[in-house]
PDB file of C-alpha atoms (C1' of nucleotides) in Angstrom:
ATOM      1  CA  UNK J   1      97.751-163.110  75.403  1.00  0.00           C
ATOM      2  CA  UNK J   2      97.628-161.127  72.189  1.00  0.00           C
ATOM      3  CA  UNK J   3      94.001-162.703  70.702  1.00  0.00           C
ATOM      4  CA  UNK J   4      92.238-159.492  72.344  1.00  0.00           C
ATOM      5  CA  UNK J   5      94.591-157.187  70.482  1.00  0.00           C
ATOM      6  CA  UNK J   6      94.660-159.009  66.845  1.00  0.00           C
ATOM      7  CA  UNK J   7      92.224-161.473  65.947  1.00  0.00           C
ATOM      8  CA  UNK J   8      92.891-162.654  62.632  1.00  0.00           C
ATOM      9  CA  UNK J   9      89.405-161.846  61.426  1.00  0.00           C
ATOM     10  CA  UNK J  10      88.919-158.309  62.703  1.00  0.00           C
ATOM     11  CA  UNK J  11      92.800-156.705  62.634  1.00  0.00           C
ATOM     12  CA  UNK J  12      91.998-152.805  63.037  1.00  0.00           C
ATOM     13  CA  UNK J  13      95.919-152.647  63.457  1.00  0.00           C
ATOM     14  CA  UNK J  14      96.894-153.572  60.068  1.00  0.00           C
ATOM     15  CA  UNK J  15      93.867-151.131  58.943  1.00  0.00           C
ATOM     16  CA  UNK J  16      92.209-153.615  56.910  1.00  0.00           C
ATOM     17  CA  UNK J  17      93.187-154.384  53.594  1.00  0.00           C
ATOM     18  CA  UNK J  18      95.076-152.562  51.441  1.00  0.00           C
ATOM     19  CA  UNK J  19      93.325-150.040  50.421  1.00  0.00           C
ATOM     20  CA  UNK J  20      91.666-149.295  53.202  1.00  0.00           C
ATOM     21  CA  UNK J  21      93.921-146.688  54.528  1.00  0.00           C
ATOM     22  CA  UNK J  22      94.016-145.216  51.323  1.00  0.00           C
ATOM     23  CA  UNK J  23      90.378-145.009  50.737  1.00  0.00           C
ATOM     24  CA  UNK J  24      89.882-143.644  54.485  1.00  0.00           C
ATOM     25  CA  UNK J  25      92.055-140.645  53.474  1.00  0.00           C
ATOM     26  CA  UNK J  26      90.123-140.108  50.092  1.00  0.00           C
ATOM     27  CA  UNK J  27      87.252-139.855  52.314  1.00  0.00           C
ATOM     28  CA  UNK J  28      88.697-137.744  55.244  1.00  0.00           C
ATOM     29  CA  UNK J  29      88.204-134.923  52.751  1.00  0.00           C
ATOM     30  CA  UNK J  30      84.546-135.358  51.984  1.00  0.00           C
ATOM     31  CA  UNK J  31      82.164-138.076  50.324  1.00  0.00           C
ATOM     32  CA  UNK J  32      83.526-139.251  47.350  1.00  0.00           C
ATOM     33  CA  UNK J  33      81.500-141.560  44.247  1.00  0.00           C
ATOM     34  CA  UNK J  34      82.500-144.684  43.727  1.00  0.00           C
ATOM     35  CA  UNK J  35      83.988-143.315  40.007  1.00  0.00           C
ATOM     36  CA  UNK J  36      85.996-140.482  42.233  1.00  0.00           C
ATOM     37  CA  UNK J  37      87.445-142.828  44.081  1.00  0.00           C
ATOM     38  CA  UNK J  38      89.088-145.128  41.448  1.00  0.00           C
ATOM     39  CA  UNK J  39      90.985-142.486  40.117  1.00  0.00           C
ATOM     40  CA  UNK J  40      93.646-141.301  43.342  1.00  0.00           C
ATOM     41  CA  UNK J  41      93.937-145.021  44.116  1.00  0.00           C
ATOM     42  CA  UNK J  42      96.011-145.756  41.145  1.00  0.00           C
ATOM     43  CA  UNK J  43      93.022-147.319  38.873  1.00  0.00           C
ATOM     44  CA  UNK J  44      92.348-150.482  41.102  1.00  0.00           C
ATOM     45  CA  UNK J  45      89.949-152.399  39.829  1.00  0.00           C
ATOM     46  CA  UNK J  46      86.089-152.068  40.647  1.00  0.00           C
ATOM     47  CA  UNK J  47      85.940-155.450  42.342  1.00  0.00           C
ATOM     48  CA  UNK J  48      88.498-154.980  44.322  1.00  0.00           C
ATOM     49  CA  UNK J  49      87.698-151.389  45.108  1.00  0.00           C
ATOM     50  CA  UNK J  50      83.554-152.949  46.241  1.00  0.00           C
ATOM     51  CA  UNK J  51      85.614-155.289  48.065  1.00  0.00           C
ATOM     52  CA  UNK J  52      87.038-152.996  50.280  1.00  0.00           C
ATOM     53  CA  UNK J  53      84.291-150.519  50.364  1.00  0.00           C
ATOM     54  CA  UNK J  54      82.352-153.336  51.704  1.00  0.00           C
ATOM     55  CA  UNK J  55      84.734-154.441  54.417  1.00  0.00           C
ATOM     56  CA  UNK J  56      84.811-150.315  55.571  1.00  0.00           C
ATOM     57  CA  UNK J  57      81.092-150.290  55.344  1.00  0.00           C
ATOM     58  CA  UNK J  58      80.796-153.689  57.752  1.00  0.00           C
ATOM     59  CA  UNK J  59      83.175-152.395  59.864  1.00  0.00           C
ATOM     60  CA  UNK J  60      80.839-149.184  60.444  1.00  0.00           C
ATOM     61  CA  UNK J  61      84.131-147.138  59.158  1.00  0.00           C
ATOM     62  CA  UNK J  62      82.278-145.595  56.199  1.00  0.00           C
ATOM     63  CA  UNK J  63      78.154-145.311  55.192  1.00  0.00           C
ATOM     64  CA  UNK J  64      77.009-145.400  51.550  1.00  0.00           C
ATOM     65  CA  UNK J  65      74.176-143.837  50.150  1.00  0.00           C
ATOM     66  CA  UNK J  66      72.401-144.526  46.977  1.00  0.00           C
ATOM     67  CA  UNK J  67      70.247-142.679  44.886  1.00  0.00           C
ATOM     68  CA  UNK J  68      68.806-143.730  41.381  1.00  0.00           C
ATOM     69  CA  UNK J  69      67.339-140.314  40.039  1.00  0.00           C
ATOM     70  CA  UNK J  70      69.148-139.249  36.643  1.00  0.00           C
ATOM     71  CA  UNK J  71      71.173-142.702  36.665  1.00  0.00           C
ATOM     72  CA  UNK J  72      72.705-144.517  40.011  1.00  0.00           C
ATOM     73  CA  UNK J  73      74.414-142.325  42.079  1.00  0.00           C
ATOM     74  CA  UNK J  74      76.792-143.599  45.297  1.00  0.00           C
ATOM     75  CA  UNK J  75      78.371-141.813  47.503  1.00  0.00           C
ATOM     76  CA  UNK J  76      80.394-142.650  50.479  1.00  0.00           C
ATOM     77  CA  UNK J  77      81.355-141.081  53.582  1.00  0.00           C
ATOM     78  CA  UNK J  78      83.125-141.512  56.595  1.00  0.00           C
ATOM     79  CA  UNK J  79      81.087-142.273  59.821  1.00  0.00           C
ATOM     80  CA  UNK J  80      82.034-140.728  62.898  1.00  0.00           C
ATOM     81  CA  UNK J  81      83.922-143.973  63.499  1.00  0.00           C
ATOM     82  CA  UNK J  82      85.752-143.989  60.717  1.00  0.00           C
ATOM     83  CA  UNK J  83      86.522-140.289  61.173  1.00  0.00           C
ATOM     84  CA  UNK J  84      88.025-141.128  64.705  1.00  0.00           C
ATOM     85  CA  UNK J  85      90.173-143.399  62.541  1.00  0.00           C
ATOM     86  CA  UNK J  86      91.751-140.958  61.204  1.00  0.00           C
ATOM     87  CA  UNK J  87      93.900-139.674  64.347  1.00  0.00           C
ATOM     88  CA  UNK J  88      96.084-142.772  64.705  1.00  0.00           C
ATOM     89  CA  UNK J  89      96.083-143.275  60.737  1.00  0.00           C
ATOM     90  CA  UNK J  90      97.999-139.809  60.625  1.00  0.00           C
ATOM     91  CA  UNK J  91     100.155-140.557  63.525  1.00  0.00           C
ATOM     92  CA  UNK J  92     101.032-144.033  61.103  1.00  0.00           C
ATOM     93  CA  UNK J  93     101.122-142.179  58.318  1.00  0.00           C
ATOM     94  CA  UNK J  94     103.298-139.310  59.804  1.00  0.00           C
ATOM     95  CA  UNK J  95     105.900-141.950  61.311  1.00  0.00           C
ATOM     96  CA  UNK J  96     106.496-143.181  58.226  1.00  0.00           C
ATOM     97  CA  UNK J  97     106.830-140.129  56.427  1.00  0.00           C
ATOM     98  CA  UNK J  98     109.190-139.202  59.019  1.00  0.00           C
ATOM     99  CA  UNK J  99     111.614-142.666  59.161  1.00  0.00           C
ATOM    100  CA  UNK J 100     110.811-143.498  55.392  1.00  0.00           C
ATOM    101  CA  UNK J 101     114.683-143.077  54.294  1.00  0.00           C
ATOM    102  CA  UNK J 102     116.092-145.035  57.554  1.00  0.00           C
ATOM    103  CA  UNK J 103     114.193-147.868  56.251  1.00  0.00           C
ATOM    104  CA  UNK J 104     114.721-147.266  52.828  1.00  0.00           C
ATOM    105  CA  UNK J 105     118.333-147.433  53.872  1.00  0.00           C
ATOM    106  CA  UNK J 106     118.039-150.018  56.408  1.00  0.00           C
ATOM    107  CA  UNK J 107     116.446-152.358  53.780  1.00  0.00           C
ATOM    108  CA  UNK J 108     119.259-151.359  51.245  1.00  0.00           C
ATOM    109  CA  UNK J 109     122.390-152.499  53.507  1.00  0.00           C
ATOM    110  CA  UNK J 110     120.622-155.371  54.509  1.00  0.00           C
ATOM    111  CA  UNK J 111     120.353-156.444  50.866  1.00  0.00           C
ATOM    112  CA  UNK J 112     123.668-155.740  50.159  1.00  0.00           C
ATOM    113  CA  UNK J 113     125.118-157.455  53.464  1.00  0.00           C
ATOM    114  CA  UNK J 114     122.887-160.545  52.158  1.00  0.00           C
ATOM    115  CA  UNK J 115     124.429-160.247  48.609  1.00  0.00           C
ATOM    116  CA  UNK J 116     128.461-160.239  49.871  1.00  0.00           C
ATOM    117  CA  UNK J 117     127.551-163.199  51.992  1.00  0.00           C
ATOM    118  CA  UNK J 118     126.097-165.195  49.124  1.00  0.00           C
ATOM    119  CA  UNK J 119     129.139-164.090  47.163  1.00  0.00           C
ATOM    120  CA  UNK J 120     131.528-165.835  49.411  1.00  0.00           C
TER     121      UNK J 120
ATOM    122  CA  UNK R   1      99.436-139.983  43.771  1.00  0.00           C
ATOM    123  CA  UNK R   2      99.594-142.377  46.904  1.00  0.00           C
ATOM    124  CA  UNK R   3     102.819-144.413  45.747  1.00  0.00           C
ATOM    125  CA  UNK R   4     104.953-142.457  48.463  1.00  0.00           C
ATOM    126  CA  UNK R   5     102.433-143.417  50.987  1.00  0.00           C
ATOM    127  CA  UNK R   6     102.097-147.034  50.112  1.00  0.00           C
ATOM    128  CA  UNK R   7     104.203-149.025  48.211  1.00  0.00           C
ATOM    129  CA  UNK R   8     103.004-152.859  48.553  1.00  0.00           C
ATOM    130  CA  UNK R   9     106.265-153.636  49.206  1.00  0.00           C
ATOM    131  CA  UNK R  10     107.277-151.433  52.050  1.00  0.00           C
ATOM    132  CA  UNK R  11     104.039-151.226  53.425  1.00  0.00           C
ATOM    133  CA  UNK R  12     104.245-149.330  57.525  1.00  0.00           C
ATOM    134  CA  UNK R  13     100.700-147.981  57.384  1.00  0.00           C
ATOM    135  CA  UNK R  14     100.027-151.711  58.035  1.00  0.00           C
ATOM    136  CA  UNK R  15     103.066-152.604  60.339  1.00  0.00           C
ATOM    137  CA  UNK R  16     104.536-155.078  58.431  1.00  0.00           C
ATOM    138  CA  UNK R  17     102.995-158.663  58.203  1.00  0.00           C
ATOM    139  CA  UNK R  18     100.855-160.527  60.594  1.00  0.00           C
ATOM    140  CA  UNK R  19     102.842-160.751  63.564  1.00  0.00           C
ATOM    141  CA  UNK R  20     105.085-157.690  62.610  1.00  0.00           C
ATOM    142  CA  UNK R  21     103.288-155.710  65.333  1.00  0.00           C
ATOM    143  CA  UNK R  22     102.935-158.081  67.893  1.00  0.00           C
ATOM    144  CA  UNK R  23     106.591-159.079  67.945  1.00  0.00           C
ATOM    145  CA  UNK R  24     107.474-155.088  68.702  1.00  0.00           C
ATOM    146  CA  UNK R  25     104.958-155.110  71.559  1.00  0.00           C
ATOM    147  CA  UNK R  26     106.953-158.200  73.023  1.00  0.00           C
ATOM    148  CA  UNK R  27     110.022-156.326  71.946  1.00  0.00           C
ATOM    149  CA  UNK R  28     108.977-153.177  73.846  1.00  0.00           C
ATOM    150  CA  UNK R  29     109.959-154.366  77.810  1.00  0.00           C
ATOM    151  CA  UNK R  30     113.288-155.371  76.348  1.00  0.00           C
ATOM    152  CA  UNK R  31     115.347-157.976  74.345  1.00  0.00           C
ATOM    153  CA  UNK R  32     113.924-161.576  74.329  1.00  0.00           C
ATOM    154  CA  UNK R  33     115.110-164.798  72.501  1.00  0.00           C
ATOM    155  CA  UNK R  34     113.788-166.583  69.681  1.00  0.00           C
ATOM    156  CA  UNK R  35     112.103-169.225  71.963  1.00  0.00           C
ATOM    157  CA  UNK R  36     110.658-166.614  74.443  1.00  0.00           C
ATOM    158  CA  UNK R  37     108.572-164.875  71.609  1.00  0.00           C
ATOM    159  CA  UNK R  38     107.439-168.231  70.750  1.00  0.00           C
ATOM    160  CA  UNK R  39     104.981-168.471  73.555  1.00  0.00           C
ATOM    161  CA  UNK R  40     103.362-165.350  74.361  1.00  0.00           C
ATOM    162  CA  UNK R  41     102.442-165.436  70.026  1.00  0.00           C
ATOM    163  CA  UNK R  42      99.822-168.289  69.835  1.00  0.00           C
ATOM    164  CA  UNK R  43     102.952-170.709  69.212  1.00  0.00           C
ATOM    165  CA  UNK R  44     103.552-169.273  66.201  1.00  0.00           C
ATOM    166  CA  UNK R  45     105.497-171.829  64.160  1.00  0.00           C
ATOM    167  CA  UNK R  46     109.286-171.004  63.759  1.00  0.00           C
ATOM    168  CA  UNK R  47     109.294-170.360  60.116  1.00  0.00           C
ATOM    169  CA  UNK R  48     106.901-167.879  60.465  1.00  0.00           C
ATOM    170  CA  UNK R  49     108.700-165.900  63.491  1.00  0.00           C
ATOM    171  CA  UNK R  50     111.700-166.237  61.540  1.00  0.00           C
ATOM    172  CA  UNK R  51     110.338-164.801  58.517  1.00  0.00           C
ATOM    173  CA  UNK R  52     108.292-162.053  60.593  1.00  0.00           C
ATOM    174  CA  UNK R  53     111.243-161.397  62.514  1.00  0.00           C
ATOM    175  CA  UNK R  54     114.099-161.566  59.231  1.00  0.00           C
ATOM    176  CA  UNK R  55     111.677-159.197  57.641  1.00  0.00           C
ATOM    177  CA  UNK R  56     111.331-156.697  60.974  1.00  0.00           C
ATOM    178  CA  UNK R  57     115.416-156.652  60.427  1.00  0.00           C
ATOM    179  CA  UNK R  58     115.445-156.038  56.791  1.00  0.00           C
ATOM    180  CA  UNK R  59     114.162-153.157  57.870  1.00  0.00           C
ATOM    181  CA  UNK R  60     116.305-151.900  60.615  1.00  0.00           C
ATOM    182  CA  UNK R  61     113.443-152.281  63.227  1.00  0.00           C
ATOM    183  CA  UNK R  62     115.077-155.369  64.957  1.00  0.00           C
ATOM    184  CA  UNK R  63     118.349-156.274  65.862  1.00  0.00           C
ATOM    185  CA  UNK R  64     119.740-159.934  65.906  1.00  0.00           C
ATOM    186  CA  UNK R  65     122.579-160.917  68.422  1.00  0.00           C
ATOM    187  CA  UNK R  66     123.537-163.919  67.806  1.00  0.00           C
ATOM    188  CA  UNK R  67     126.533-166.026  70.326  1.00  0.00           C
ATOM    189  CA  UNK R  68     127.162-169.418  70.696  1.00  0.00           C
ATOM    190  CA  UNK R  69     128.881-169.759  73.407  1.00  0.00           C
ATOM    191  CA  UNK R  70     127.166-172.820  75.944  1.00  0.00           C
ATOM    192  CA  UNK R  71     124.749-173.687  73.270  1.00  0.00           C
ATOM    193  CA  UNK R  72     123.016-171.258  70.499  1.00  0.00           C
ATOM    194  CA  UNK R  73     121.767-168.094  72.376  1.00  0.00           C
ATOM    195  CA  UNK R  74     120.073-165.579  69.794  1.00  0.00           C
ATOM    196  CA  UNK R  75     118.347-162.306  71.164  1.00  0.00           C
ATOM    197  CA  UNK R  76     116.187-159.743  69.342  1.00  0.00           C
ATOM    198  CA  UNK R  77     115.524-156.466  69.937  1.00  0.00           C
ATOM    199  CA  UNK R  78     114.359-152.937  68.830  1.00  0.00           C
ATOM    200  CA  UNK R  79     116.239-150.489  67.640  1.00  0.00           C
ATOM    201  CA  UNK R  80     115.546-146.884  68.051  1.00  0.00           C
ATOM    202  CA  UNK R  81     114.053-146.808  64.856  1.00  0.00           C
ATOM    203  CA  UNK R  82     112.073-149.865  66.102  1.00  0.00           C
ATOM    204  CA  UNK R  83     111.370-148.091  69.389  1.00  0.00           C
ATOM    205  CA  UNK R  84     110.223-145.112  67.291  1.00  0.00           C
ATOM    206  CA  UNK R  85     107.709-147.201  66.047  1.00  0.00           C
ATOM    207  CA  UNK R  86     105.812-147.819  69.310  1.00  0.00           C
ATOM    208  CA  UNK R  87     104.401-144.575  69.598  1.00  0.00           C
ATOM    209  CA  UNK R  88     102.586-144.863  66.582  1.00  0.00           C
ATOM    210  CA  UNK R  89     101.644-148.274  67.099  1.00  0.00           C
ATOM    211  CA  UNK R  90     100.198-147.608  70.805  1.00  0.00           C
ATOM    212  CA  UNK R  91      97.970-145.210  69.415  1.00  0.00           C
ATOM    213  CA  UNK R  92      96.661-147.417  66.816  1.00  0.00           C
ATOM    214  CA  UNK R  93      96.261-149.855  69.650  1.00  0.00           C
ATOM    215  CA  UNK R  94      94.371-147.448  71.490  1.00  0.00           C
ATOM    216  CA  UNK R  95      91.966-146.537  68.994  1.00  0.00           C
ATOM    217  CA  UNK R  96      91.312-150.286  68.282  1.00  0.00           C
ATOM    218  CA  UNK R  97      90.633-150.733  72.524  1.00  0.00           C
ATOM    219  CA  UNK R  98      88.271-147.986  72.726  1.00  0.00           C
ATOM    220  CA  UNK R  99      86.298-149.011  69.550  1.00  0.00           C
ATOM    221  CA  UNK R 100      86.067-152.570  69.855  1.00  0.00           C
ATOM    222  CA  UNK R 101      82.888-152.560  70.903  1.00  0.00           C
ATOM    223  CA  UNK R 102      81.804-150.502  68.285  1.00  0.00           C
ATOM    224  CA  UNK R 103      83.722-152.436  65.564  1.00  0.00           C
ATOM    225  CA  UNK R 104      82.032-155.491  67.064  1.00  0.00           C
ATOM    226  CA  UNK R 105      78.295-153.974  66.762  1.00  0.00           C
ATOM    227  CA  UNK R 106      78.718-152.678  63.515  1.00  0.00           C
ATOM    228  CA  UNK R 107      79.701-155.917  61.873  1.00  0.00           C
ATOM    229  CA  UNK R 108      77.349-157.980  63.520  1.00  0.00           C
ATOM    230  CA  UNK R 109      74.281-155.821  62.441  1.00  0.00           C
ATOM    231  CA  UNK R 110      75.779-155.378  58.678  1.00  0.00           C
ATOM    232  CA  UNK R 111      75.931-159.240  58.823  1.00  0.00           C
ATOM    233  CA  UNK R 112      72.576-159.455  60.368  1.00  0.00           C
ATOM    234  CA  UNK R 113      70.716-156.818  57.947  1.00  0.00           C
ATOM    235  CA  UNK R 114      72.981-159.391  54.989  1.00  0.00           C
ATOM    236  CA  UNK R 115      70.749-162.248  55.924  1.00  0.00           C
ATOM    237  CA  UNK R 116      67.521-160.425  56.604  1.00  0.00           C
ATOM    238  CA  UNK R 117      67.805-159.446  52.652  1.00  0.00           C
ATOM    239  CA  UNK R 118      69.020-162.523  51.456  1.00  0.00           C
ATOM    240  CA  UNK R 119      65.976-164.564  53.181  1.00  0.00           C
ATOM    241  CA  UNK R 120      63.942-161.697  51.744  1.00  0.00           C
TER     242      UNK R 120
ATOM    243  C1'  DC K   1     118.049-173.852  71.162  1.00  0.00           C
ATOM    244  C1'  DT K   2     117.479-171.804  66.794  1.00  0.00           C
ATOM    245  C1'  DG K   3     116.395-172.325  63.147  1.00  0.00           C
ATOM    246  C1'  DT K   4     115.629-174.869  57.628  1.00  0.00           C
ATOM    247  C1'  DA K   5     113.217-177.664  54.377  1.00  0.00           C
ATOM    248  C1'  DT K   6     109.138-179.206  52.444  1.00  0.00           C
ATOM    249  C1'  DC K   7     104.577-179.355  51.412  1.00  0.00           C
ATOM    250  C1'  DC K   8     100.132-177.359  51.200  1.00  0.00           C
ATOM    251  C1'  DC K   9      96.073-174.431  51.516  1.00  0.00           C
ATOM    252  C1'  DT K  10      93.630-170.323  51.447  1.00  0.00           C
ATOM    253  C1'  DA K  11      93.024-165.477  51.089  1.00  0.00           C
ATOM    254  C1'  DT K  12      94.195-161.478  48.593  1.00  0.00           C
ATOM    255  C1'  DG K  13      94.314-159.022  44.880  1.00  0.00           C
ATOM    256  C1'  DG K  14      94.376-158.235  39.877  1.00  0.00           C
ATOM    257  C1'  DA K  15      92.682-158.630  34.561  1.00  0.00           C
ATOM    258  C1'  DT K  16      89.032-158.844  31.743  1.00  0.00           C
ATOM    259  C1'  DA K  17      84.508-158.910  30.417  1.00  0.00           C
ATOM    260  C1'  DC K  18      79.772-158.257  31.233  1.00  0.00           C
ATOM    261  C1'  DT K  19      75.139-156.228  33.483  1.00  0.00           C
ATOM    262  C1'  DG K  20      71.271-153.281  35.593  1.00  0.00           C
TER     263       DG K  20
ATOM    264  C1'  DC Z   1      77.596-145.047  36.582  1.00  0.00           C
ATOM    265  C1'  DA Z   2      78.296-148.629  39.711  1.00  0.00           C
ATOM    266  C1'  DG Z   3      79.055-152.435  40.144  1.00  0.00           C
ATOM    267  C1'  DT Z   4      79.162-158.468  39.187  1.00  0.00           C
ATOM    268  C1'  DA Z   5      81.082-162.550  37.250  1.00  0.00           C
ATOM    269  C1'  DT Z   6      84.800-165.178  36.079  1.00  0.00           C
ATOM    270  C1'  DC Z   7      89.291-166.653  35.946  1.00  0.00           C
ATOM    271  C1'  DC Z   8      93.901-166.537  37.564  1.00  0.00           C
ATOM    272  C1'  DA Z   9      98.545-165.722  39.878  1.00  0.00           C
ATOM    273  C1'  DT Z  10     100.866-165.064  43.847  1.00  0.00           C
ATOM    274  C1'  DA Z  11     102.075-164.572  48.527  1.00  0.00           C
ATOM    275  C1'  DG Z  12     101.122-165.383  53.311  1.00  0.00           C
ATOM    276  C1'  DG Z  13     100.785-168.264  56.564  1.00  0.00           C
ATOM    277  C1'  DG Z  14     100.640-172.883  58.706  1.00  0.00           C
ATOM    278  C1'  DA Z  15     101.911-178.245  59.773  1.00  0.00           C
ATOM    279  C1'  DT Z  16     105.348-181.263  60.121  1.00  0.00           C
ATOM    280  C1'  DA Z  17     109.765-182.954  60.036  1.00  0.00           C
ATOM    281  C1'  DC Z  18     114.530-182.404  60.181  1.00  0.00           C
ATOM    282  C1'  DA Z  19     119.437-180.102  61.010  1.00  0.00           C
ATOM    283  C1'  DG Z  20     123.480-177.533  63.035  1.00  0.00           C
TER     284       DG Z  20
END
DNA sequence: CTGTATCCCTATGGATACTG
DNA sequence: CAGTATCCATAGGGATACAG
């Protein structure tokens, strides 16, 4: 019933991995180098940063172009798919913003009802 | 500089876990018991919809009702902030629908231009 | 019916070091 | 600069069996 709407392998719901949101927002402002990007994402490593480049890139989300004149040079951009990406990441993005303490919250008296049960 | 926006541990840009979104959708035409969102899930094993759906409480999405009179009767359902959620979620959906194809093509051609270079 | 308990496997992601 | 290579730790998710 649901396979159409979440296959395991290709889950544009969850936004890929998890970075991917974050690097599509780095983007949504221009191309960025690989070096450019490293920084805003709180210094994840290169690996996994290539990782996740590449699963954007196979997913025709974002294009990367090299060049090799004066020392390599990458840059990566958001394709017109991955800019269309965009409008529901926001709307995610903007929900949460929005509801961030009644979950914070939530999540707090939930721990603490756990923690008075355990007691007793 | 993106903490606010995604801490791994309270993570909404990505719904939640596997099933997080899912069980909402099921959630959405009203309250359903433990056994009901077994089925339409892929037959999700019940540790796994209990830990989707313990977590989906944690965080004031879900409510539990619990009675036992006539045998153990447990329903689940959304609460507004849970409801709040579907907007959001639909239009993540949405996107995913109309790009599927797209998504589709895309990988299969990266993939297909991977094994063109590696027989290269 | 509604879960727990146990075991297990893989995928994800991170640290560190190295290369073209 | 833009990655790879290697190693590692953990968490997520699943199979199966059992319990209240």
């Amino acid at each position: 019933m649901f396979d159409e709407l979440c296959p395991s392998s290709l889950n544009p719901i969850r936004f890929g991995d998890k970075w991917a949101a974050l690097i599509v927002r780095c983007l949504e402002q221009g191309p960025r180098r690989f070096s450019e990007l490293r920084v805003p994402l709180r210094r994840v490593t290169p690996k996994v940063l290539t990782q996740s480049l590449r699963s954007l890139e196979r997913g025709g989300l974002v294009k990367r172009t090299a060049t090799t004149e004066g020392g390599p040079h990458v840059e990566y951009e958001l394709t017109p798919l991955g800019a269309s990406m965009i409008e529901p990441l926001d709307a995610a993005c903007a929900w949460a913003a929005e509801h961030w303490d009644e979950l914070l919250d939530a999540r707090e008296s939930y721990d603490h009802a756990l923690v008075q049960d355990t007691s007793v």
